[in-house]
Coordinates of C-alpha atoms (C1' of nucleotides) in Angstrom, one line a residue:
Chain W
M11 CA 148.0 93.4 84.1
L12 CA 149.1 96.7 85.2
R13 CA 150.8 98.8 82.9
L14 CA 152.8 101.5 84.2
Y15 CA 155.2 104.6 83.4
D16 CA 159.1 103.5 83.2
T17 CA 161.4 106.7 83.8
A18 CA 163.8 104.2 82.6
S19 CA 162.0 104.0 78.5
G20 CA 159.9 107.3 79.4
T21 CA 157.0 105.4 78.4
V22 CA 154.1 103.4 79.5
T23 CA 154.6 99.8 79.9
P24 CA 153.7 96.7 81.1
L25 CA 154.9 95.6 84.5
Q26 CA 156.3 92.1 83.6
L27 CA 157.1 90.0 86.6
R28 CA 160.7 88.2 86.7
D29 CA 158.8 85.5 88.9
P30 CA 154.9 85.3 87.4
G31 CA 152.8 85.9 90.6
D32 CA 155.6 87.3 93.0
V33 CA 156.1 91.0 92.7
S34 CA 159.5 92.4 94.5
M35 CA 159.6 96.3 94.9
Y36 CA 161.8 98.4 96.2
V37 CA 160.7 102.1 97.6
C38 CA 163.3 104.5 98.6
G39 CA 162.5 105.8 102.3
L40 CA 163.7 108.8 104.2
T41 CA 166.3 109.7 106.1
V42 CA 165.3 110.0 109.6
Y43 CA 166.5 113.2 110.7
D44 CA 163.7 115.0 111.0
V45 CA 159.8 115.0 111.7
P46 CA 158.6 113.9 108.0
H47 CA 156.3 116.5 106.2
I48 CA 153.1 115.7 104.2
G49 CA 155.3 115.0 100.8
H50 CA 156.9 111.9 102.6
G51 CA 153.5 111.2 103.4
R52 CA 151.8 111.4 100.0
A53 CA 154.8 109.2 99.3
A54 CA 154.0 106.7 101.4
L55 CA 150.3 106.9 100.2
V56 CA 151.1 106.8 96.7
F57 CA 153.2 103.2 96.8
D58 CA 150.5 101.9 99.3
V59 CA 147.8 102.0 97.0
L60 CA 150.2 100.9 94.2
R61 CA 151.2 98.0 96.6
R62 CA 147.5 97.2 97.5
Y63 CA 146.1 97.3 94.2
L64 CA 149.0 95.0 93.3
E65 CA 147.6 92.5 96.0
F66 CA 143.7 92.8 95.3
S67 CA 145.4 92.0 91.7
G68 CA 146.0 88.9 93.1
L69 CA 150.0 89.0 93.2
R70 CA 152.2 88.5 96.7
V71 CA 153.9 91.8 97.2
R72 CA 157.3 92.1 98.9
H73 CA 158.0 95.9 99.6
V74 CA 161.1 96.8 100.7
S75 CA 161.9 100.3 102.2
N76 CA 165.1 101.3 103.6
V77 CA 165.3 103.8 106.4
T78 CA 168.9 105.9 106.0
D79 CA 169.8 105.7 109.7
I80 CA 173.9 107.2 109.3
D81 CA 173.7 110.7 107.2
D82 CA 175.6 113.7 107.6
K83 CA 172.2 115.6 108.4
I84 CA 171.9 113.3 111.2
I85 CA 175.5 113.1 112.6
N86 CA 174.8 117.5 112.5
R87 CA 171.5 117.4 113.8
A88 CA 173.1 115.2 116.8
A89 CA 176.1 117.3 116.8
T90 CA 173.6 120.3 117.4
E91 CA 172.1 118.9 120.0
G92 CA 174.1 117.1 121.8
R93 CA 173.0 114.0 121.5
A94 CA 174.5 110.3 119.8
P95 CA 173.3 110.1 116.1
E96 CA 172.0 106.8 116.6
E97 CA 169.3 108.5 119.4
V98 CA 168.5 110.8 117.0
A99 CA 167.6 108.5 114.1
E100 CA 166.0 106.2 116.6
Q101 CA 163.8 109.1 117.3
Y102 CA 162.4 110.0 113.9
E103 CA 162.0 106.9 112.6
E104 CA 159.6 106.5 115.5
V105 CA 158.0 109.5 114.6
W106 CA 158.0 108.1 111.0
W107 CA 156.3 104.9 111.6
Q108 CA 153.8 106.4 113.7
A109 CA 152.7 108.6 110.6
V110 CA 152.6 105.3 108.7
D111 CA 150.2 103.3 110.9
A112 CA 148.0 106.9 111.1
L113 CA 147.9 107.1 107.2
G114 CA 146.7 103.3 107.2
V115 CA 150.1 102.5 105.1
L116 CA 150.8 99.3 105.1
R117 CA 154.2 98.9 106.6
P118 CA 157.0 97.8 104.0
T119 CA 157.6 93.7 104.5
D120 CA 161.0 94.7 104.9
A121 CA 162.2 97.6 106.4
P122 CA 166.1 97.6 106.3
H123 CA 168.5 100.1 108.3
A124 CA 171.7 101.3 106.4
T125 CA 173.7 100.7 109.4
A126 CA 173.2 97.0 109.3
F127 CA 174.8 96.9 105.6
V128 CA 177.9 98.6 105.9
E129 CA 180.0 95.3 105.6
K130 CA 178.2 94.4 102.7
M131 CA 178.6 97.8 101.3
V132 CA 182.1 97.8 102.0
A133 CA 182.7 94.6 100.5
L134 CA 180.7 96.2 97.1
I135 CA 182.9 99.4 97.4
E136 CA 186.2 96.9 97.3
E137 CA 185.1 95.4 93.9
L138 CA 184.8 98.4 92.5
V139 CA 187.8 99.8 93.0
R140 CA 189.0 96.6 92.5
S141 CA 187.7 96.4 89.1
G142 CA 188.9 100.0 88.5
A143 CA 185.9 101.6 88.2
A144 CA 186.5 103.4 91.8
Y145 CA 189.5 105.4 92.9
E146 CA 190.4 107.0 96.2
T147 CA 191.1 110.3 97.0
S148 CA 192.2 112.4 100.4
D149 CA 188.5 112.4 101.4
G150 CA 186.8 109.2 100.4
V151 CA 186.3 106.9 97.3
Y152 CA 184.7 107.5 94.5
L153 CA 182.9 106.0 91.4
S154 CA 184.2 107.2 88.1
V155 CA 181.1 107.8 85.8
E156 CA 183.4 107.1 82.7
K157 CA 183.1 103.6 83.1
V158 CA 179.2 103.3 83.6
D159 CA 177.9 102.1 80.5
G160 CA 174.6 104.3 79.7
Y161 CA 175.2 106.4 82.0
G162 CA 172.7 108.9 82.1
L163 CA 169.5 106.6 81.5
L164 CA 167.2 107.9 83.8
A165 CA 168.0 111.3 83.5
H166 CA 167.5 111.0 79.5
Q167 CA 170.9 112.9 79.0
G168 CA 174.3 112.0 77.9
L169 CA 177.3 112.5 79.9
D170 CA 178.2 115.5 77.9
S171 CA 175.3 117.0 78.5
L172 CA 175.4 115.8 82.3
R173 CA 178.7 117.8 82.9
A174 CA 178.0 120.8 81.2
G175 CA 175.0 121.7 84.0
A176 CA 177.0 120.0 86.9
R177 CA 178.4 122.1 89.3
V178 CA 182.2 121.9 90.3
E179 CA 183.1 122.4 93.9
V180 CA 186.5 123.8 94.4
G181 CA 189.6 121.9 95.9
E182 CA 187.6 118.9 94.5
E183 CA 189.6 115.7 93.8
K184 CA 187.2 113.9 91.6
R185 CA 188.4 112.8 88.2
S186 CA 184.6 114.8 87.0
P187 CA 182.6 116.5 88.6
L188 CA 179.5 113.5 88.0
D189 CA 181.7 111.4 89.9
F190 CA 180.0 110.6 93.2
V191 CA 181.0 109.0 96.5
L192 CA 180.9 105.8 97.7
W193 CA 182.5 106.4 101.0
K194 CA 183.7 108.9 103.4
K195 CA 186.5 109.2 105.4
A196 CA 185.4 110.2 108.7
K197 CA 186.3 113.8 110.5
P198 CA 187.2 113.5 113.9
G199 CA 183.6 113.3 116.3
E200 CA 182.2 111.3 113.5
P201 CA 180.8 107.9 113.7
T202 CA 182.8 105.0 111.8
W203 CA 182.8 102.1 110.6
G204 CA 185.9 100.4 109.4
S205 CA 187.2 99.9 106.0
P206 CA 190.4 99.4 103.8
W207 CA 190.2 103.2 103.5
G208 CA 190.3 103.9 107.3
P209 CA 187.3 104.8 109.4
G210 CA 184.4 106.0 107.6
R211 CA 180.8 105.9 106.4
P212 CA 179.2 105.0 103.5
G213 CA 177.4 107.5 100.7
W214 CA 174.2 107.9 100.1
H215 CA 173.6 105.9 97.0
T216 CA 175.7 102.8 97.8
E217 CA 173.1 101.8 100.7
C218 CA 170.3 101.3 98.2
V219 CA 171.6 99.2 95.7
V220 CA 173.4 96.4 98.3
M221 CA 170.2 96.3 100.2
S222 CA 167.8 95.9 97.4
L223 CA 169.9 93.0 95.6
E224 CA 170.4 92.0 99.0
L225 CA 167.0 91.3 99.6
L226 CA 165.4 91.2 96.5
G227 CA 168.2 89.7 94.4
D228 CA 168.9 90.4 90.5
G229 CA 167.0 92.0 88.3
F230 CA 163.9 92.4 90.6
D231 CA 160.6 94.0 89.4
L232 CA 160.5 97.7 90.4
H233 CA 162.2 100.4 92.2
G234 CA 160.4 103.4 92.8
G235 CA 160.7 106.8 94.8
G236 CA 159.8 110.9 94.7
I237 CA 160.6 112.2 91.2
D238 CA 163.3 114.5 92.7
L239 CA 165.3 110.8 93.7
V240 CA 165.4 109.9 89.6
F241 CA 168.8 112.2 89.4
P242 CA 171.4 111.9 90.6
H243 CA 170.1 109.0 93.6
H244 CA 168.6 106.4 91.3
E245 CA 171.4 107.4 88.5
N246 CA 174.0 106.3 90.4
E247 CA 172.7 103.4 91.9
R248 CA 172.1 102.0 88.9
A249 CA 175.8 102.8 87.9
Q250 CA 177.1 100.9 90.8
A251 CA 174.6 98.2 89.8
V252 CA 176.0 98.4 86.1
V253 CA 179.8 98.0 87.4
W254 CA 179.3 95.9 89.9
G255 CA 177.5 93.4 86.8
R256 CA 174.4 92.9 88.6
P257 CA 171.0 93.0 86.9
F258 CA 168.9 95.9 88.2
A259 CA 165.6 97.4 88.8
R260 CA 163.4 95.8 85.3
H261 CA 160.9 99.1 86.1
W262 CA 161.4 102.1 87.5
A263 CA 158.4 104.2 89.0
H264 CA 158.6 107.8 89.9
H265 CA 155.8 110.0 91.9
G266 CA 155.4 113.7 91.8
L267 CA 155.7 115.9 94.8
V268 CA 153.4 118.3 96.6
T269 CA 154.0 121.7 95.9
V270 CA 153.0 125.2 97.7
G271 CA 151.8 128.0 95.1
D272 CA 153.3 126.1 92.6
E273 CA 156.5 125.0 94.4
K274 CA 157.7 122.0 95.7
M275 CA 157.5 121.2 99.5
A276 CA 161.1 121.1 100.6
K277 CA 162.7 120.7 104.1
S278 CA 165.3 123.2 102.2
L279 CA 162.5 125.8 101.5
G280 CA 160.8 126.1 104.3
N281 CA 157.7 125.7 102.8
Y282 CA 156.3 122.3 104.3
T283 CA 153.3 121.2 106.9
T284 CA 154.6 118.7 109.3
L285 CA 152.5 115.2 108.6
T286 CA 151.9 115.0 112.5
D287 CA 150.3 118.5 112.1
L288 CA 148.4 117.5 109.3
L289 CA 147.0 113.9 110.9
A290 CA 146.1 116.6 114.1
N291 CA 143.5 118.0 112.3
T292 CA 142.2 116.2 109.3
D293 CA 141.1 112.5 108.5
P294 CA 143.5 110.8 107.3
R295 CA 141.5 108.7 105.0
A296 CA 140.5 112.4 103.4
Y297 CA 144.5 113.1 102.7
R298 CA 144.5 109.7 101.0
L299 CA 141.1 110.9 98.7
L300 CA 143.2 113.9 98.0
V301 CA 146.0 111.9 97.1
L302 CA 144.3 109.7 95.2
R303 CA 142.4 112.2 93.1
A304 CA 145.2 113.0 91.6
H305 CA 147.3 111.4 88.8
Y306 CA 150.5 110.0 90.9
R307 CA 152.9 111.6 88.7
S308 CA 151.4 114.7 89.0
P309 CA 152.2 117.5 91.5
I310 CA 149.3 118.0 94.1
E311 CA 148.6 121.8 96.0
V312 CA 147.7 120.8 99.8
T313 CA 146.0 123.5 101.0
A314 CA 142.7 123.8 103.1
A315 CA 141.1 124.3 100.2
T316 CA 142.1 120.9 98.7
L317 CA 141.8 119.0 102.0
A318 CA 138.5 120.7 102.7
D319 CA 137.4 119.4 99.5
A320 CA 138.5 116.2 100.1
E321 CA 136.5 116.0 103.3
E322 CA 133.3 116.5 101.7
G323 CA 133.9 114.0 99.3
L324 CA 134.9 111.7 101.8
A325 CA 132.1 112.5 103.8
R326 CA 129.8 111.5 100.9
L327 CA 131.7 108.2 100.8
D328 CA 131.0 108.1 104.5
A329 CA 127.3 109.0 103.8
L330 CA 126.9 105.6 101.9
A331 CA 128.4 103.2 104.0
R332 CA 126.4 104.7 107.0
R333 CA 123.1 104.2 104.8
F334 CA 123.7 100.7 103.8
E335 CA 125.6 100.3 107.1
L336 CA 128.5 98.7 105.2
A337 CA 131.1 96.5 107.1
P338 CA 134.8 97.4 107.0
T339 CA 136.3 95.4 103.8
L340 CA 139.9 97.2 104.1
A341 CA 141.5 94.6 101.7
A342 CA 139.2 91.9 102.0
V343 CA 138.9 90.4 98.6
T344 CA 141.2 90.4 96.2
A345 CA 139.7 91.3 92.1
A346 CA 139.2 87.3 91.5
E347 CA 137.3 87.0 94.4
A348 CA 135.3 90.3 94.1
P349 CA 132.1 89.4 92.5
G350 CA 131.6 86.4 94.9
A351 CA 131.2 88.9 97.4
G352 CA 128.8 91.0 95.5
V353 CA 130.5 93.1 93.1
D354 CA 128.9 93.9 90.3
P355 CA 131.5 92.3 87.6
V356 CA 130.5 95.2 85.4
V357 CA 132.1 97.9 87.5
L358 CA 135.1 95.7 88.7
A359 CA 136.5 95.2 85.2
A360 CA 136.0 99.1 84.6
F361 CA 137.9 100.1 87.4
T362 CA 140.7 97.3 87.0
A363 CA 140.7 99.0 83.5
R364 CA 141.2 102.4 85.1
M365 CA 143.6 101.9 87.2
D366 CA 146.1 99.4 84.9
D367 CA 146.7 102.4 83.1
D368 CA 149.3 103.4 84.9
L369 CA 147.3 103.5 88.1
D370 CA 144.8 106.1 87.0
T371 CA 143.1 106.5 90.4
P372 CA 141.4 110.1 89.3
A373 CA 139.2 107.9 87.2
A374 CA 138.6 105.3 89.1
V375 CA 137.5 107.7 92.0
A376 CA 135.6 109.2 89.8
G377 CA 133.7 105.7 89.0
L378 CA 133.0 105.4 92.9
F379 CA 131.6 108.5 93.0
D380 CA 129.5 107.7 89.8
L381 CA 128.2 104.3 91.9
V382 CA 127.4 106.1 95.0
R383 CA 124.7 107.9 92.8
R384 CA 123.9 105.2 91.2
A385 CA 123.5 103.6 94.6
N386 CA 121.2 105.9 96.5
T387 CA 118.9 106.7 93.5
A388 CA 118.5 102.7 93.4
A389 CA 117.7 103.0 97.7
D390 CA 115.6 106.0 96.8
A391 CA 113.4 103.6 94.3
G392 CA 113.1 101.1 96.8
R393 CA 115.1 98.9 94.5
E394 CA 117.4 97.5 97.8
D395 CA 119.0 94.7 95.7
V396 CA 120.8 96.7 93.4
A397 CA 120.9 99.8 95.3
R398 CA 123.6 97.2 98.1
A399 CA 125.2 95.5 95.2
L400 CA 126.2 98.7 94.4
A401 CA 127.2 100.4 97.5
T402 CA 129.1 96.9 98.3
T403 CA 131.0 97.2 95.4
V404 CA 131.8 100.8 96.2
A405 CA 133.0 99.6 99.5
V406 CA 135.0 96.7 98.2
L407 CA 136.8 99.0 95.4
A408 CA 137.4 101.8 97.9
G409 CA 139.0 99.2 100.2
A410 CA 141.3 98.2 97.3
L411 CA 142.6 101.9 97.3
G412 CA 143.2 101.9 101.1
L413 CA 140.0 103.8 101.6
E414 CA 138.0 101.9 104.5
L415 CA 134.5 103.7 104.5
G416 CA 132.6 104.5 107.4
S417 CA 135.5 103.7 110.0
G418 CA 135.6 107.6 110.6
R419 CA 132.4 106.5 112.6
A420 CA 132.3 108.0 116.4
E421 CA 131.3 105.8 119.4
I422 CA 128.3 107.4 120.9
D423 CA 128.6 108.5 124.6
E424 CA 125.3 107.6 126.7
A425 CA 124.5 110.7 127.6
S426 CA 123.9 111.7 123.7
A427 CA 122.4 108.0 123.2
A428 CA 119.7 109.3 125.8
L429 CA 119.3 112.7 124.3
V430 CA 118.2 110.8 121.2
R431 CA 115.8 108.1 122.4
Q432 CA 113.9 111.5 123.8
R433 CA 114.1 112.8 120.8
D434 CA 112.4 110.1 119.1
H435 CA 110.0 110.0 121.5
A436 CA 109.3 113.6 121.4
R437 CA 109.3 113.8 117.6
A438 CA 106.6 110.2 117.9
G439 CA 104.4 112.7 120.1
R440 CA 105.2 115.3 117.1
D441 CA 106.4 117.4 119.5
W442 CA 108.8 119.0 116.9
A443 CA 109.9 121.8 119.4
R444 CA 110.9 119.8 122.0
A445 CA 112.7 117.7 118.8
D446 CA 114.5 120.7 117.3
E447 CA 115.8 121.6 121.0
I448 CA 117.2 118.7 121.9
R449 CA 118.7 118.5 118.1
E450 CA 120.4 121.9 118.9
R451 CA 122.2 120.3 121.8
L452 CA 123.4 117.5 120.2
E453 CA 124.6 119.7 117.2
A454 CA 126.5 121.7 119.8
E455 CA 128.5 118.7 121.1
G456 CA 129.8 118.2 117.5
W457 CA 126.9 115.6 116.2
T458 CA 125.4 115.7 112.9
V459 CA 122.1 114.5 113.7
E460 CA 120.1 112.5 110.8
D461 CA 116.8 111.0 110.6
T462 CA 115.6 108.0 109.0
S463 CA 113.4 105.7 109.0
E464 CA 114.9 104.0 111.8
G465 CA 114.6 106.9 114.1
T466 CA 117.3 109.4 114.9
R467 CA 121.1 109.0 113.9
L468 CA 123.5 110.3 114.6
H469 CA 127.7 110.6 113.3
R470 CA 130.5 113.0 112.9
R471 CA 132.6 114.3 110.2
G472 CA 135.8 115.3 109.8
G473 CA 138.5 113.6 112.2
Chain S
rG5 C1' 172.2 126.2 78.8
rG6 C1' 171.1 120.9 79.0
rC7 C1' 166.8 117.2 80.3
rG8 C1' 161.7 115.9 81.7
rG9 C1' 156.7 117.3 82.0
rC10 C1' 152.8 121.0 82.7
rG11 C1' 148.9 124.8 81.2
rU12 C1' 140.7 121.9 80.5
rG13 C1' 135.0 125.8 83.0
rG14 C1' 134.7 129.4 90.4
rC15 C1' 137.9 125.9 92.2
rC16 C1' 140.4 120.0 92.3
rG17 C1' 140.8 117.2 88.0
rA18 C1' 140.5 113.1 84.3
rG19 C1' 140.0 112.2 79.0
rU20 C1' 139.2 112.3 73.9
rG21 C1' 140.3 113.6 66.4
rG22 C1' 133.7 114.8 65.8
rU23 C1' 127.1 111.7 67.7
rU24 C1' 124.9 113.4 74.6
rU25 C1' 132.4 117.0 76.1
rA26 C1' 134.2 112.2 83.2
rG27 C1' 134.0 112.5 88.6
rG28 C1' 134.2 115.8 92.8
rC29 C1' 134.1 120.8 95.9
rA30 C1' 131.5 125.3 95.4
rG31 C1' 127.2 128.2 93.2
rG32 C1' 121.8 128.5 91.7
rG33 C1' 116.8 126.1 91.4
rG34 C1' 113.2 121.8 92.2
rC35 C1' 111.9 117.0 94.8
rC36 C1' 111.8 114.8 99.8
rU37 C1' 111.3 116.4 104.9
rG38 C1' 106.9 118.3 110.5
rC39 C1' 111.8 121.7 109.9
rA40 C1' 117.1 119.9 108.6
rA41 C1' 120.6 116.0 107.4
rA42 C1' 121.3 112.7 104.2
rG43 C1' 119.7 111.6 99.4
rC44 C1' 118.0 112.8 94.3
rC45 C1' 116.9 115.9 89.6
rC46 C1' 118.0 120.0 86.9
rC47 C1' 121.7 124.4 85.4
rG48 C1' 127.4 126.4 84.1
rU49 C1' 129.3 124.4 76.7
rA50 C1' 136.2 124.5 79.3
rC51 C1' 140.1 122.9 77.2
rG52 C1' 147.3 129.1 77.1
rG53 C1' 148.1 132.1 72.3
rC54 C1' 149.3 131.5 66.8
rG55 C1' 149.5 129.3 63.1
rG56 C1' 149.6 124.1 59.9
rU57 C1' 147.6 119.1 58.8
rU58 C1' 142.0 117.6 58.5
rC59 C1' 135.8 117.8 56.0
rG60 C1' 136.7 118.5 61.4
rA61 C1' 141.3 119.2 66.7
rU62 C1' 140.7 120.4 72.8
rU63 C1' 142.5 115.8 71.2
rC64 C1' 147.8 115.5 65.6
rC65 C1' 152.6 118.7 64.2
rG66 C1' 155.2 123.5 64.5
rC67 C1' 156.0 128.1 66.5
rC68 C1' 155.4 131.5 70.9
rC69 C1' 154.3 132.9 76.0
rG70 C1' 153.6 131.2 80.6
rC71 C1' 154.4 128.0 85.0
rC72 C1' 156.6 124.1 87.4
rG73 C1' 161.1 119.5 88.5
rC74 C1' 166.2 118.1 88.2
rC75 C1' 171.1 118.9 86.7
rU76 C1' 173.4 120.0 95.2
rC77 C1' 170.6 117.2 100.1
rC78 C1' 165.6 116.0 98.5
rA79 C1' 159.4 111.7 98.7

RNA sequence: GGCGGCGUGGCCGAGUGGUUUAGGCAGGGGCCUGCAAAGCCCCGUACGGCGGUUCGAUUCCGCCCGCCGCCUCCA
């Protein structure tokens, strides 16, 4: 059984499911106002790995991830560019899904849009006002954190110390600086929805409570996101659920951020690389491997050097796939079926033990590389059956992590294929000069040339 | 200031109270190869500093130094 770090308790605890066999997880998606950067890519990869591993473990996963398609940033961008906010949101949502697909990340089972749930959000806010937990001001409706049992649970701080660090805006009508907005009254020209407090739009923290409970029901299993969402976003979601009287997430999972020179990558800092740029220059699997080689709660540096490192590692895995001509095994089997598919049961047990330990993917990946060496050694010694079993194991377990080996294989064009035939002929005739000349031509075309017992073999490295 | 976390060999990055101190990349040597490529073998004895606990700490405790995250929108 998977044990995961739970932000609420601050400990690694078993992920105990509400409905045994079924996992309900809600992952905070993004606000579609700009192109995604590689930090967003890591977020998608981390939860993709979690989801795939849960499925590999034999569980059914309902994975909900929202799209925030109404927000100040979208409105501002639309205003600046003289476009409709919906148009901006649609454009960047499309960019996001393309990047998700390119990363080999499974799309969520549900991707609700905030704008489709405004009526339900209004209903919730009305209820919170009625119960006395929320109050209206001249610019909106706010939740009074004083009314929330255990406010600060996720932040691991009490109300007093949170208040001590809070910034206070001039002219605010909030009763406490920690109170947060549930409904924003519209200014001229802004998109609006109707409400008892006049035209306006919901605050960010409300959409996730409403959509997660609506789609997954009370007491769903897991709520996740970046570690920077712990406070205030997730704290405030939970606060609304508490006052609403609805059991909320049983478990909270947060991942570490991508850093640049030890600093968080962020739009506001301007130190970001877009996901599109990354994917244009790098095999997406190399980025996945880079992400897997760090623990999901640790920060990772994504630099030319760490990416190159990951690409070399990936090349080693792909070389194994070439050597054994492994078929793609992405999510082909579950752990229960794996032994029947030729996976070494001892290795499988070690793999699941590592993954069950708070998703220790660095250790799991280390285990895979260890297997690569064992498979190659066995093959070098002529122990074909042993070697094949080990290589198959690597492919299946890598597949469980969403890493498809050998899929970077390139189609060989007819001209290159002809050169291969000529080179094999030359080598058969021991015409080394000719063979080397052809190899140079192929290498100039970007091929890596390998001689095997079956003759010349070509492959490409990198993306 | 409060809270959370981190500091491991050239780099990335797990892990552990003590026998052989993951794994990857880079580097050196060797084997294999017509030469390569791929692969295999060998080589690096690291755990921020100072104390304490202990027969013994990188691993436990305390203090210190440095760094990061959150406390404002943020994956």
